[in-house]
Coordinates of C-alpha atoms and ligand atoms in Angstrom, one line a residue:
X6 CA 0.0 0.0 0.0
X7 CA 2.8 2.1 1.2
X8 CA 4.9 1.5 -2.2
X9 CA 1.3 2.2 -4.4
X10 CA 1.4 5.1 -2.6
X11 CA 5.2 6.3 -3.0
X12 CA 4.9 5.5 -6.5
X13 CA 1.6 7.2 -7.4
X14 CA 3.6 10.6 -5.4
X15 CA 7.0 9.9 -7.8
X16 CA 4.9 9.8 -11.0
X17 CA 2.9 13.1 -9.4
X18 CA 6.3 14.9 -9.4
X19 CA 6.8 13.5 -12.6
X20 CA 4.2 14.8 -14.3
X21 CA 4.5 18.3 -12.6
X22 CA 8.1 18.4 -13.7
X23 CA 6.8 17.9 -17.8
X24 CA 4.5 20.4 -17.2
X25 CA 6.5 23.2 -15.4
X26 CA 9.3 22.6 -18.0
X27 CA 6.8 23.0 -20.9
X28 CA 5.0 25.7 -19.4
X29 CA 8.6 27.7 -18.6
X30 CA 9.5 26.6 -21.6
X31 CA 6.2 28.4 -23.5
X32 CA 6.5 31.1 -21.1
X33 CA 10.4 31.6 -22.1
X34 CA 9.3 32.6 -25.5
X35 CA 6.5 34.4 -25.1
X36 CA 7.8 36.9 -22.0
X37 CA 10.9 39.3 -21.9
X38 CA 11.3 38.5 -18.1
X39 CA 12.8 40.8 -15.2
X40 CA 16.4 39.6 -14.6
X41 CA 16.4 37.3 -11.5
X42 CA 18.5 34.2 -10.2
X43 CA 18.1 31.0 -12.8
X44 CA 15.0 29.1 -12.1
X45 CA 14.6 25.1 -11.8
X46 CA 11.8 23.2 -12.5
X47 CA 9.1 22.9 -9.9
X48 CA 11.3 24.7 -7.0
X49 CA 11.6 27.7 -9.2
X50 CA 13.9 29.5 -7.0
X51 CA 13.0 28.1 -3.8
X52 CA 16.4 26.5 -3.3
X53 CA 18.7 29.3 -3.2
X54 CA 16.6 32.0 -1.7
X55 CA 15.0 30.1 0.6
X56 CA 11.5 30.9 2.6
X57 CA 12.3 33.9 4.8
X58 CA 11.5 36.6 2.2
X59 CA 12.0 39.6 4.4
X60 CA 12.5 43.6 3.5
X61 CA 16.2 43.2 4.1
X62 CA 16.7 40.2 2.5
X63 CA 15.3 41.1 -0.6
X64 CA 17.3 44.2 -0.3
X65 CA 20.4 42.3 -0.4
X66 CA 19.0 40.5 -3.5
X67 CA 17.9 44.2 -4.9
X68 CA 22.0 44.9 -4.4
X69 CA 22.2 41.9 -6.4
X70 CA 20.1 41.9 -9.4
X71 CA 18.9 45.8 -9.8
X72 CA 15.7 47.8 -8.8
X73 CA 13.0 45.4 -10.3
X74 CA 13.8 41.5 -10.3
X75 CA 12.0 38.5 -10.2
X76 CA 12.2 35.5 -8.1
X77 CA 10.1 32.4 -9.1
X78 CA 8.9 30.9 -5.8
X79 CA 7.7 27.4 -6.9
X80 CA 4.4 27.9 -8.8
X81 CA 4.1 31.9 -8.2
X82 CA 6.2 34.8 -9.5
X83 CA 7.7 37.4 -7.0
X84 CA 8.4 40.6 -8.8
X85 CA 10.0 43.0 -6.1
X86 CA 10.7 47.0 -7.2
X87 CA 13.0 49.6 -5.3
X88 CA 13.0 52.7 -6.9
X89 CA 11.0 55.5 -5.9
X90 CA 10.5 55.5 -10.2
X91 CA 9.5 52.1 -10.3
X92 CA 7.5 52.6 -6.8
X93 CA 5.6 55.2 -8.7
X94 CA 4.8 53.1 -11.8
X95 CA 3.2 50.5 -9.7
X96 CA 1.5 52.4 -7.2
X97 CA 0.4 55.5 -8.9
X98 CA 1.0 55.7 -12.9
X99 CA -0.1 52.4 -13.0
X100 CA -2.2 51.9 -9.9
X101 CA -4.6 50.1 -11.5
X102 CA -2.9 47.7 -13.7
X103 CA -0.8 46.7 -10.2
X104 CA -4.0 47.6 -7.4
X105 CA -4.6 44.2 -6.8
X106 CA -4.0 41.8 -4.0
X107 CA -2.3 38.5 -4.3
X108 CA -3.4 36.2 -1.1
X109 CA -1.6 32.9 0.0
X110 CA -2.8 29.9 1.1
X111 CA -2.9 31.4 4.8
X112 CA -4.4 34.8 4.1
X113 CA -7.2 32.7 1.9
X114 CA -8.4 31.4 4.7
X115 CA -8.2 35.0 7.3
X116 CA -10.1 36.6 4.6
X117 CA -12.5 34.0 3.0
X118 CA -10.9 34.4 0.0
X119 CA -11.0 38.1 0.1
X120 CA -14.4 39.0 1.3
X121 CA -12.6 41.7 3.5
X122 CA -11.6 45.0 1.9
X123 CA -7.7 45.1 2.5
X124 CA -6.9 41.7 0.2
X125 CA -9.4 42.2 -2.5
X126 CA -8.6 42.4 -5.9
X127 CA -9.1 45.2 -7.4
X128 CA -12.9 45.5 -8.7
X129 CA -16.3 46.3 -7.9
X130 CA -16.2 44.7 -4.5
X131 CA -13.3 46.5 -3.2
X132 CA -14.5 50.2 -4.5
X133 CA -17.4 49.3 -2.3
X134 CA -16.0 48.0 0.6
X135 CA -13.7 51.3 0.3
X136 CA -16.7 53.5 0.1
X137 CA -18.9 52.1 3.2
X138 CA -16.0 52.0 5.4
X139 CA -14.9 55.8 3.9
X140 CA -17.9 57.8 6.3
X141 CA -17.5 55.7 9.5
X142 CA -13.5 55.3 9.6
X143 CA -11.5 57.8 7.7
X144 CA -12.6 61.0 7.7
X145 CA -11.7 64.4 9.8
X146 CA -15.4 64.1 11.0
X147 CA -14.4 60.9 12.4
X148 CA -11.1 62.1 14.0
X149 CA -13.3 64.8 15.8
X150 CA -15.8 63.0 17.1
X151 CA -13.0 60.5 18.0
X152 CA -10.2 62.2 19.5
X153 CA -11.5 63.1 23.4
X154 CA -11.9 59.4 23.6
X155 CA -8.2 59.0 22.5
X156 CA -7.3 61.7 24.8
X157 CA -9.3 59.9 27.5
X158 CA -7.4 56.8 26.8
X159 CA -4.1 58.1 27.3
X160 CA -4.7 60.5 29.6
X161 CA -6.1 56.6 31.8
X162 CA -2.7 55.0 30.4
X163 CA -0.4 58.0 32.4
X164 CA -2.2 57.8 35.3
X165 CA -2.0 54.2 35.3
X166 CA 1.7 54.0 34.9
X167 CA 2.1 56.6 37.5
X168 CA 0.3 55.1 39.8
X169 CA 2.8 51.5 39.3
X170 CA 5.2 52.3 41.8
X171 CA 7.5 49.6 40.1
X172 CA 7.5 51.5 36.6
X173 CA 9.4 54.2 38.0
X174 CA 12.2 52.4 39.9
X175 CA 12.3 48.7 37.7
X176 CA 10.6 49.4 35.2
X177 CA 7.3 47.9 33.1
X178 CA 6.6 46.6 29.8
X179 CA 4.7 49.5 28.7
X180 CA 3.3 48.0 25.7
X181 CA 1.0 45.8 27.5
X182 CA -1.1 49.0 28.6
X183 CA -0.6 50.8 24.9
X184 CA -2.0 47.5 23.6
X185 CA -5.2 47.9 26.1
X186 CA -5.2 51.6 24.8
X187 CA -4.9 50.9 21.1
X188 CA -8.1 48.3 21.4
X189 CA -10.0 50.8 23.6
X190 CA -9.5 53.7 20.9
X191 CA -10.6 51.4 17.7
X192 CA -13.3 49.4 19.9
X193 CA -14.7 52.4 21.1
X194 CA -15.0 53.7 17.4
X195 CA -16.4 50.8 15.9
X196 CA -18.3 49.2 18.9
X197 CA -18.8 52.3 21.5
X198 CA -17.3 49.6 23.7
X199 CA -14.0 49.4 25.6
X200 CA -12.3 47.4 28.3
X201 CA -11.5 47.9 31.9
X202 CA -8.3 46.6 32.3
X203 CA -5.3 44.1 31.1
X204 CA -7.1 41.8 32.9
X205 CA -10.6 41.8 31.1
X206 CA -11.5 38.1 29.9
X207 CA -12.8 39.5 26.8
X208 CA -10.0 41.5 25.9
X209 CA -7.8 38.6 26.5
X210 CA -9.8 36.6 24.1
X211 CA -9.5 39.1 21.9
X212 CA -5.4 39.8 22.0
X213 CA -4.9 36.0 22.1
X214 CA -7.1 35.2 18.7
X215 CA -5.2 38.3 17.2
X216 CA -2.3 37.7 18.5
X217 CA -2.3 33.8 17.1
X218 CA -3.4 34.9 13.6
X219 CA -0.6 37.6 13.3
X220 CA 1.8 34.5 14.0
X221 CA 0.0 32.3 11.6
X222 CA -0.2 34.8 9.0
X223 CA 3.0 36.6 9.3
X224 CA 5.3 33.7 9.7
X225 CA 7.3 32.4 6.7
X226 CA 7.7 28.4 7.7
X227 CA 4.3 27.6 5.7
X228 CA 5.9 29.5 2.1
X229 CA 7.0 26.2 0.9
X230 CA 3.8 24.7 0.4
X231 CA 2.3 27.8 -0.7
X232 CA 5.0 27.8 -3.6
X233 CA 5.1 24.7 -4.3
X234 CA 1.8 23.1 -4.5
X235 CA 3.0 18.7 -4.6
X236 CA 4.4 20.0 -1.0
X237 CA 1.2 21.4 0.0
X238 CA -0.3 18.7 1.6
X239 CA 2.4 19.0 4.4
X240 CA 0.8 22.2 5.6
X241 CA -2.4 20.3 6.6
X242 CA -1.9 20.5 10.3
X243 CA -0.9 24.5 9.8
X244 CA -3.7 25.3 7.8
X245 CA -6.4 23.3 10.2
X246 CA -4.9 25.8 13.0
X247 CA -5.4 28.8 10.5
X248 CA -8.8 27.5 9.8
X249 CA -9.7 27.1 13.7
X250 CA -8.3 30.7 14.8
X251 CA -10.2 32.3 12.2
X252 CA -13.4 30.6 13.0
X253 CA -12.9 31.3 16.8
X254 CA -12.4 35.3 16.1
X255 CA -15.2 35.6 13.6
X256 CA -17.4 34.0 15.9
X257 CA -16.3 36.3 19.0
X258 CA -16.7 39.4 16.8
X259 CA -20.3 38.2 15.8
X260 CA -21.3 36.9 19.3
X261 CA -19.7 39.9 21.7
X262 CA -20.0 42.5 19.4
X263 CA -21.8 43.1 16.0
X264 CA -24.9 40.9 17.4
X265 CA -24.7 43.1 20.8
X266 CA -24.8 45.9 19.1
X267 CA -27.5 45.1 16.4
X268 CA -29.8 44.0 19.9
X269 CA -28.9 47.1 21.5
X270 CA -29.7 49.5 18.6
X271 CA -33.1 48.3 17.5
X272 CA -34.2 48.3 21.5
X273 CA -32.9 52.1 21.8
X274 CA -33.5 53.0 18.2
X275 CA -31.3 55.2 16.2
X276 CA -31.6 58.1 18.4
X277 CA -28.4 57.1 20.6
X278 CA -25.0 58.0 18.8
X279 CA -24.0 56.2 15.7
X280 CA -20.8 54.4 15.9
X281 CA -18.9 52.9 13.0
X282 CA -20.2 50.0 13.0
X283 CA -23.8 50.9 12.5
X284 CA -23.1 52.9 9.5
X285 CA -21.6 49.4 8.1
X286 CA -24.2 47.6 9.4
X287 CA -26.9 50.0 7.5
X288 CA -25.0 49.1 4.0
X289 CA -25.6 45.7 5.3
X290 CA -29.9 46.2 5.7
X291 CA -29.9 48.0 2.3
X292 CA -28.2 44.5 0.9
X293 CA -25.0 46.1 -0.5
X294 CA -22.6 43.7 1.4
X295 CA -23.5 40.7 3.6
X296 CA -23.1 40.1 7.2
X297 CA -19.8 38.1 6.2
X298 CA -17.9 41.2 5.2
X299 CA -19.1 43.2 8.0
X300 CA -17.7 40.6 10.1
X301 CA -14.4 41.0 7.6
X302 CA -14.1 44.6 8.4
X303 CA -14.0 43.9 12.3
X304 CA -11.4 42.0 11.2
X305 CA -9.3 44.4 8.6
X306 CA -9.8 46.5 11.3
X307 CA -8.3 44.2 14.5
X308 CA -5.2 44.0 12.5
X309 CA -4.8 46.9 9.8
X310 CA -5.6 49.6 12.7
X311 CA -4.5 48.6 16.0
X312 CA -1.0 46.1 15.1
X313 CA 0.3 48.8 12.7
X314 CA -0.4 51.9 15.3
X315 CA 0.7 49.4 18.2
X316 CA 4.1 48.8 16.6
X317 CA 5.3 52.2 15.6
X318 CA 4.6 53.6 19.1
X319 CA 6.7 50.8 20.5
X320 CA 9.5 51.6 17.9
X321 CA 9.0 55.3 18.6
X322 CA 9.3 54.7 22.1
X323 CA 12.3 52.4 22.0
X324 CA 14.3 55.3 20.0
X325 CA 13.6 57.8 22.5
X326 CA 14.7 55.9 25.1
X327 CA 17.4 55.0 23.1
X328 CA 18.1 58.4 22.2
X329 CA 17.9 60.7 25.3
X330 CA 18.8 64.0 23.9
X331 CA 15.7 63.4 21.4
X332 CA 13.9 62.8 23.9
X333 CA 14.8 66.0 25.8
X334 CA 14.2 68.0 22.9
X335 CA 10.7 66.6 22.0
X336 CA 10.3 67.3 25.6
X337 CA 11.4 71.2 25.4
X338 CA 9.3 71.2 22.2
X339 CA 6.6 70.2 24.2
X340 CA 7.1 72.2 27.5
X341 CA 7.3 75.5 25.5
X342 CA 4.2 75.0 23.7
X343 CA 2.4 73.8 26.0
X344 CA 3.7 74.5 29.5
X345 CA 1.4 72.3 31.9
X346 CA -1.6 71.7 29.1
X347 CA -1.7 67.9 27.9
X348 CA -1.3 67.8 24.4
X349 CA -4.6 67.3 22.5
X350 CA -5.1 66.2 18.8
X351 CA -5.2 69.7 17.6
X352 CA -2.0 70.2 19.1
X353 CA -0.2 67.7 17.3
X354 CA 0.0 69.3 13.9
X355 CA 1.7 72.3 15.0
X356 CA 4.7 70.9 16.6
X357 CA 7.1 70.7 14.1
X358 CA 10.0 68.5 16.0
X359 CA 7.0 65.9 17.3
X360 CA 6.0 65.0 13.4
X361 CA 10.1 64.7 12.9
X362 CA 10.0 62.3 15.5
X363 CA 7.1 60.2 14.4
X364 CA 8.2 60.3 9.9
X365 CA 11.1 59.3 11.4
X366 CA 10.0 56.7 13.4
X367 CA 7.8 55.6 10.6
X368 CA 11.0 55.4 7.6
X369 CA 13.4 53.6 10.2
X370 CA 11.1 51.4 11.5
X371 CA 8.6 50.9 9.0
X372 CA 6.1 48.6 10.6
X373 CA 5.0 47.5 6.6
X374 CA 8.0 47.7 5.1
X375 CA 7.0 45.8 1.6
X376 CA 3.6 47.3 1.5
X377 CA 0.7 44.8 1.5
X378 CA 1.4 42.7 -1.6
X379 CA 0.4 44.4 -5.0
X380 CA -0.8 41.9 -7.9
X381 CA -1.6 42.8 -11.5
X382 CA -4.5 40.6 -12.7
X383 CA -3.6 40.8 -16.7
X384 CA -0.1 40.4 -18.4
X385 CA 1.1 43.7 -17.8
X386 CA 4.4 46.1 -18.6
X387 CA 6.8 47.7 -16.4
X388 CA 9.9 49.4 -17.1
X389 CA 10.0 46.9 -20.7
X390 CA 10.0 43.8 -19.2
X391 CA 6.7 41.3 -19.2
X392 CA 4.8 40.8 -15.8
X393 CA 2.7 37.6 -16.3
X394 CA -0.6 37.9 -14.8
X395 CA -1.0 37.0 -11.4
X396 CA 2.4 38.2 -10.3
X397 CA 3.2 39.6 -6.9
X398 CA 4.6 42.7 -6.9
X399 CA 6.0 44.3 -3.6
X400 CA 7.5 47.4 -3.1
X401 CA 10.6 47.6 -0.5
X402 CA 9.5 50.7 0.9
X403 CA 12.1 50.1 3.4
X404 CA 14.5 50.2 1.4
X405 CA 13.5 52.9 -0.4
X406 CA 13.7 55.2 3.1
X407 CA 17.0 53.5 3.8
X408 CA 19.0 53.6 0.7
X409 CA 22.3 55.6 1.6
X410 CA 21.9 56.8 -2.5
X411 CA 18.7 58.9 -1.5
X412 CA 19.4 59.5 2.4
X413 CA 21.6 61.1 4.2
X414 CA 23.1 58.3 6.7
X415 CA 20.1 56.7 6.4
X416 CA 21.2 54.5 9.4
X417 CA 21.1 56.8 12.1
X418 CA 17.5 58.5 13.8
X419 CA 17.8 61.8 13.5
X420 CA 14.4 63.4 13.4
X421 CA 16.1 66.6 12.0
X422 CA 16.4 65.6 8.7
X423 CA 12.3 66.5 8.4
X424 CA 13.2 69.4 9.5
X425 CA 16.3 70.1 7.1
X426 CA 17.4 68.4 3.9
X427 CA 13.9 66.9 3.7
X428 CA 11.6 69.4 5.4
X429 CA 9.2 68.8 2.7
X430 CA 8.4 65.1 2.6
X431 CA 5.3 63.8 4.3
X432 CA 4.2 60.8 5.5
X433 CA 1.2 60.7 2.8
X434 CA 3.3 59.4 -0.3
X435 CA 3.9 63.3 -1.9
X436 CA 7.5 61.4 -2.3
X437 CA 7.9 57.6 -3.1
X438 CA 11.3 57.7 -1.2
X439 CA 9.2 57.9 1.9
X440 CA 6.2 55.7 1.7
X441 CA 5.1 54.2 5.3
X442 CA 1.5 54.4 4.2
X443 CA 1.8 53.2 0.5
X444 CA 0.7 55.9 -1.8
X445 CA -2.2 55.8 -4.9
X446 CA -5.2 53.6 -4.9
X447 CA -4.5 51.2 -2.3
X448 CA -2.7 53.1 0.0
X449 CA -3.9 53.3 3.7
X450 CA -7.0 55.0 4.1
X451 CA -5.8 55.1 8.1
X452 CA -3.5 57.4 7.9
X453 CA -5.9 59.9 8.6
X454 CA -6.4 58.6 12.4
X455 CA -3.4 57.0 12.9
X456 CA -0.6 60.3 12.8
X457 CA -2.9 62.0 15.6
X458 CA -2.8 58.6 17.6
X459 CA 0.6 58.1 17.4
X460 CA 1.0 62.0 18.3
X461 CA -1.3 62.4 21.3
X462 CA 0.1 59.1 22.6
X463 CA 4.2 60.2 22.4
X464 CA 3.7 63.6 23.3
X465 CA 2.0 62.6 26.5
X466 CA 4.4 60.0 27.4
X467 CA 7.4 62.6 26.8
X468 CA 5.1 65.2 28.8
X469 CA 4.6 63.0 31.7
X470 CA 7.5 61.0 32.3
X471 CA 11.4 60.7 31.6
X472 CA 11.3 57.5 29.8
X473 CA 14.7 55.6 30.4
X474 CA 16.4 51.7 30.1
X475 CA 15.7 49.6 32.8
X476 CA 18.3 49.9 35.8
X477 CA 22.2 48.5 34.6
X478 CA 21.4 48.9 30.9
X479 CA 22.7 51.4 28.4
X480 CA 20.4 50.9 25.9
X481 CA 16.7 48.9 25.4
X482 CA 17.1 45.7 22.8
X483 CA 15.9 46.8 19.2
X484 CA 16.1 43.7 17.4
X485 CA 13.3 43.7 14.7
X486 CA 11.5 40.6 13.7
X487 CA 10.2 40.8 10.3
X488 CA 6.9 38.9 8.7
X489 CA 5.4 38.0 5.7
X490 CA 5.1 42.1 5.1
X491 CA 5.3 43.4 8.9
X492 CA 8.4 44.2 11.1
X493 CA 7.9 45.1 14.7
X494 CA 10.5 44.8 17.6
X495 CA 11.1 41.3 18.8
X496 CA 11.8 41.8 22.7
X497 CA 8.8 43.6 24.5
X498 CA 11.7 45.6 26.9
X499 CA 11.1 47.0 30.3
X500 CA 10.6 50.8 30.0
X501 CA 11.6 52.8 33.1
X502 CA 8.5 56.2 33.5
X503 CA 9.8 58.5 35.7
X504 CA 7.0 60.8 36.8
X505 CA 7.9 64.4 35.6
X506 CA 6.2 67.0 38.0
X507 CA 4.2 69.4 36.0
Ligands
HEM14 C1 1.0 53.6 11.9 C2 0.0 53.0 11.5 C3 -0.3 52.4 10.2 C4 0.6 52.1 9.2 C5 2.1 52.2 9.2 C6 -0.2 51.6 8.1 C7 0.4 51.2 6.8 C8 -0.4 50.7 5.8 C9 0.2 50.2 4.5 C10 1.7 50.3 4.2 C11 -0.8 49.8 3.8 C12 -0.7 49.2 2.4 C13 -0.5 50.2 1.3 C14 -0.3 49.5 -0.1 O1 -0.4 48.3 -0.2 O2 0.0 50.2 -1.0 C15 -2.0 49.9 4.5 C16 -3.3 49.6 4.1 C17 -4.4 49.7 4.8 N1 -4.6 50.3 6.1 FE1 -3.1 51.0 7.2 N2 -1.5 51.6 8.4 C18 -1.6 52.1 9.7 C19 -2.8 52.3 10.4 C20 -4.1 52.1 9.9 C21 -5.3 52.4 10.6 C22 -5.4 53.1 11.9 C23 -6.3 51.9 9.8 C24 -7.8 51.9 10.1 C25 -8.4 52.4 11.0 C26 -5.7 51.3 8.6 C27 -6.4 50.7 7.6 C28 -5.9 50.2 6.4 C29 -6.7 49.6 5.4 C30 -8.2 49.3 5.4 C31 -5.8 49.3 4.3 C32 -6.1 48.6 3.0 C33 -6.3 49.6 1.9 C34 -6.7 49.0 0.6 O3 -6.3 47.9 0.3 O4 -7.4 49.6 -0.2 N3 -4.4 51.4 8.7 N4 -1.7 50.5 5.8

């Protein structure tokens, strides 16, 4: 039986060797290909590069083979641009050629097959999903009616951490409370909800079915069965656990929240405050989506809104601690502007050396550094070589905000370049040096919430406390661990708040 079996899998691999050496071979002909290392049959490229296709190493193959070069992994084609020129070609000249979304194996299961909004294909059902969610999520409206609840949150966040006697002397991993902060701010927009403490079972529920999907999803020890489709059956065991988390988190979403909500609305009516979720939930009851992609948003938004945010205050706060004299001057920046006033959202856009601080947070520690994936649908061109359809196209926008040819010692943090020799580049993709958002169709819509977040949120921990390495170290660990298309710091470190008296 055994033998049957080993022999019905070596004439499998058989076959798919003919086939992928016929179809390269027809493909050969027909295509004018980005250069790229030589391909093999079946393994494409698997072999030398390997599965751990991270922003740094696909610089080093950038170094190797030019701005634009392709990579076959297996059964899919990697094409991987960094150039702000060619950046510009896929995300904005030709934005819609290159707007789509390629999804694995794991990310077909997270978003039923893209019934969400962030891995859709370009099309009809992504214009729409981008429309309802426009009113409800990004808008200034929305920031306004938003931001006293932000202020709230972090305003509870200080007071919590002053009132931990062992924050100021040991230290505490401050992230666990920003996490608790970050939910509070996006549950309290979508949901009008929020959690008490660290220590709320449903909020623990919540950060371990996130946190166990951002694993699954992220990690790259499942890519070889995703490229290579004979070898795919070896991810059964990884894909059942993909299929279960998802299941669990839809399921919490629909039992704790969207059905608690829908009960509590038609028993008080409309008359009570809309929050987001109720404007989704109208396009729902006029039949323009179903109650699956409402369920999808809650779950774009889990990740898209409140990892991203999370992560770039955490690098933000490591390099101030890492960096006192920053620190000091954000501080002075601060002090003079405000004097004894907490900063407040409309504060943050007129303190010049605070949105240094955070661009330059956001191009040294770029919490998406490839973008989400890109995919063209069709055959398409770019810079005269052939893109066969179905290609996935990212853009190493880390590299293109760390490339020594376009930035000055692009190495160190030093917030003062926004304020000299690039005083004029934003963090909304006016230059595709500098794209932490993306820029063009598919870029993030959350920008618009997420700069005053990340303002209010540093500006009061700078107000309020010194922020310093736990006792006998120098420096706090800034080791990044990179994903699938995230990077955030490996090491949760102890922080050391020392209350500032104001
Ligand atoms: C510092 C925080 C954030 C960073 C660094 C970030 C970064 C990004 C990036 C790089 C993309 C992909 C752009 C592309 O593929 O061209 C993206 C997409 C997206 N982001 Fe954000 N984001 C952040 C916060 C947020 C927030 C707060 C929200 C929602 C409230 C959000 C919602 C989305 C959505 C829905 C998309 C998909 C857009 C589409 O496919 O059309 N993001 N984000």
């Amino acid at each position: 039986m055994d033998l049957l079996l080993l022999e019905k899998a070596l004439l499998g691999l058989f076959v798919a060797i003919i086939v992928a050496i016929t179809v390269s071979k027809l493909r050969g002909k027909k295509f004018k290909l980005p250069p790229g290392p030589f391909p093999v049959p079946v393994f494409g490229n698997w072999l030398q590069v390997g599965d751990d296709l991270n922003h740094r190493n696909l610089t080093d193959l950038a170094k190797k083979y030019g701005n634009m070069f392709l990579l076959r992994m297996g059964q899919r084609n990697l094409v991987t641009v960094s150039s702000p020129e060619l950046a510009r070609e896929v995300l904005f000249t030709q934005g819609v050629e290159f707007g789509s979304r390629t999804r694995n194996v794991v990310f077909d299961i997270f978003t039923g097959k893209g019934q969400d909004m962030v891995f859709t294909v370009y099309g009809e059902h992504w214009r729409k999903m981008r429309r309802i969610m426009t009113v409800p999520f990004f808008t200034n409206k929305v920031v306004q009616q938003n931001r006293h609840g932000w202020e709230m949150e972090i305003g509870a966040v200080v007071e919590d951490v002053r009132n931990n006697p062992e924050a100021s002397t040991k230290g505490t991993i401050i992230r666990r409370r920003l996490q608790l902060m970050m939910y509070n701010n996006m549950y309290r927009m979508m949901f009008d909800r929020r959690f008490e403490s660290e220590e709320d079972p449903l909020f623990l529920k919540l950060r371990v079915l996130n946190g166990e999907r951002s694993r699954l999803a992220q990690s790259f020890e499942y890519n070889y069965g995703d490229f290579i489709p004979i070898l795919r059956p070896f991810l059964g065991k990884y894909l059942k656990k993909c299929q279960e988390t998802k299941d669990k988190r839809i399921k919490l979403f629909k039992d704790y929240f969207l059905d608690e909500r829908k009960k509590l609305t038609s028993t008080k009516g409309s008359d009570g405050l809309k929050c987001a979720i109720d404007h989704i939930v109208e396009a729902e009851q006029k039949g323009e989506i179903n109650e699956d992609n409402v369920l999808y948003i809650v779950e774009n938004i889990n990740v898209a809104a409140i990892e991203t945010t999370l992560w770039s205050i955490e690098w933000g706060i490591a390099e101030l601690v890492n960096h006192p004299e920053i620190q000091q001057k954000l501080r002075k920046e601060l002090d003079d502007a405000l004097g004894s006033q907490q900063i407040t959202e409309p504060d943050t856009y007129k303190l010049p050396y605070l949105n240094a601080v955070i661009k330059e947070t956001l191009r040294l520690r770029m919490a998406i550094p490839l973008l989400v994936p890109h995919m063209n649908l069709h055959d398409a061109k770019l810079n005269g070589f052939d893109i066969p359809a179905e290609s996935k196209i990212l853009v190493n926008a880390w590299w293109l905000a760390n490339n020594p040819e376009h930035w000055k010692k692009p190495e160190e943090f030093r917030p003062e370049r926004f304020l000299e020799e690039e005083s004029n580049v934003e963090a909304n993709g006016n230059d595709f040096r500098f794209l932490p958002f993306g820029a063009g169709r598919r870029s993030c819509p959350g920008i618009i919430l997420a700069m005053p977040i990340l303002g209010i949120t540093l500006g009061r921990l700078v107000q309020n406390f010194e922020l310093l390495p736990p006792p006998g170290q120098k420096q706090i660990d800034t080791t990044e661990r990179a994903g699938q298309f995230s990077m955030n710091i490996l090491n949760h470190s102890n922080i050391v708040a020392k209350p500032r008296v104001l």
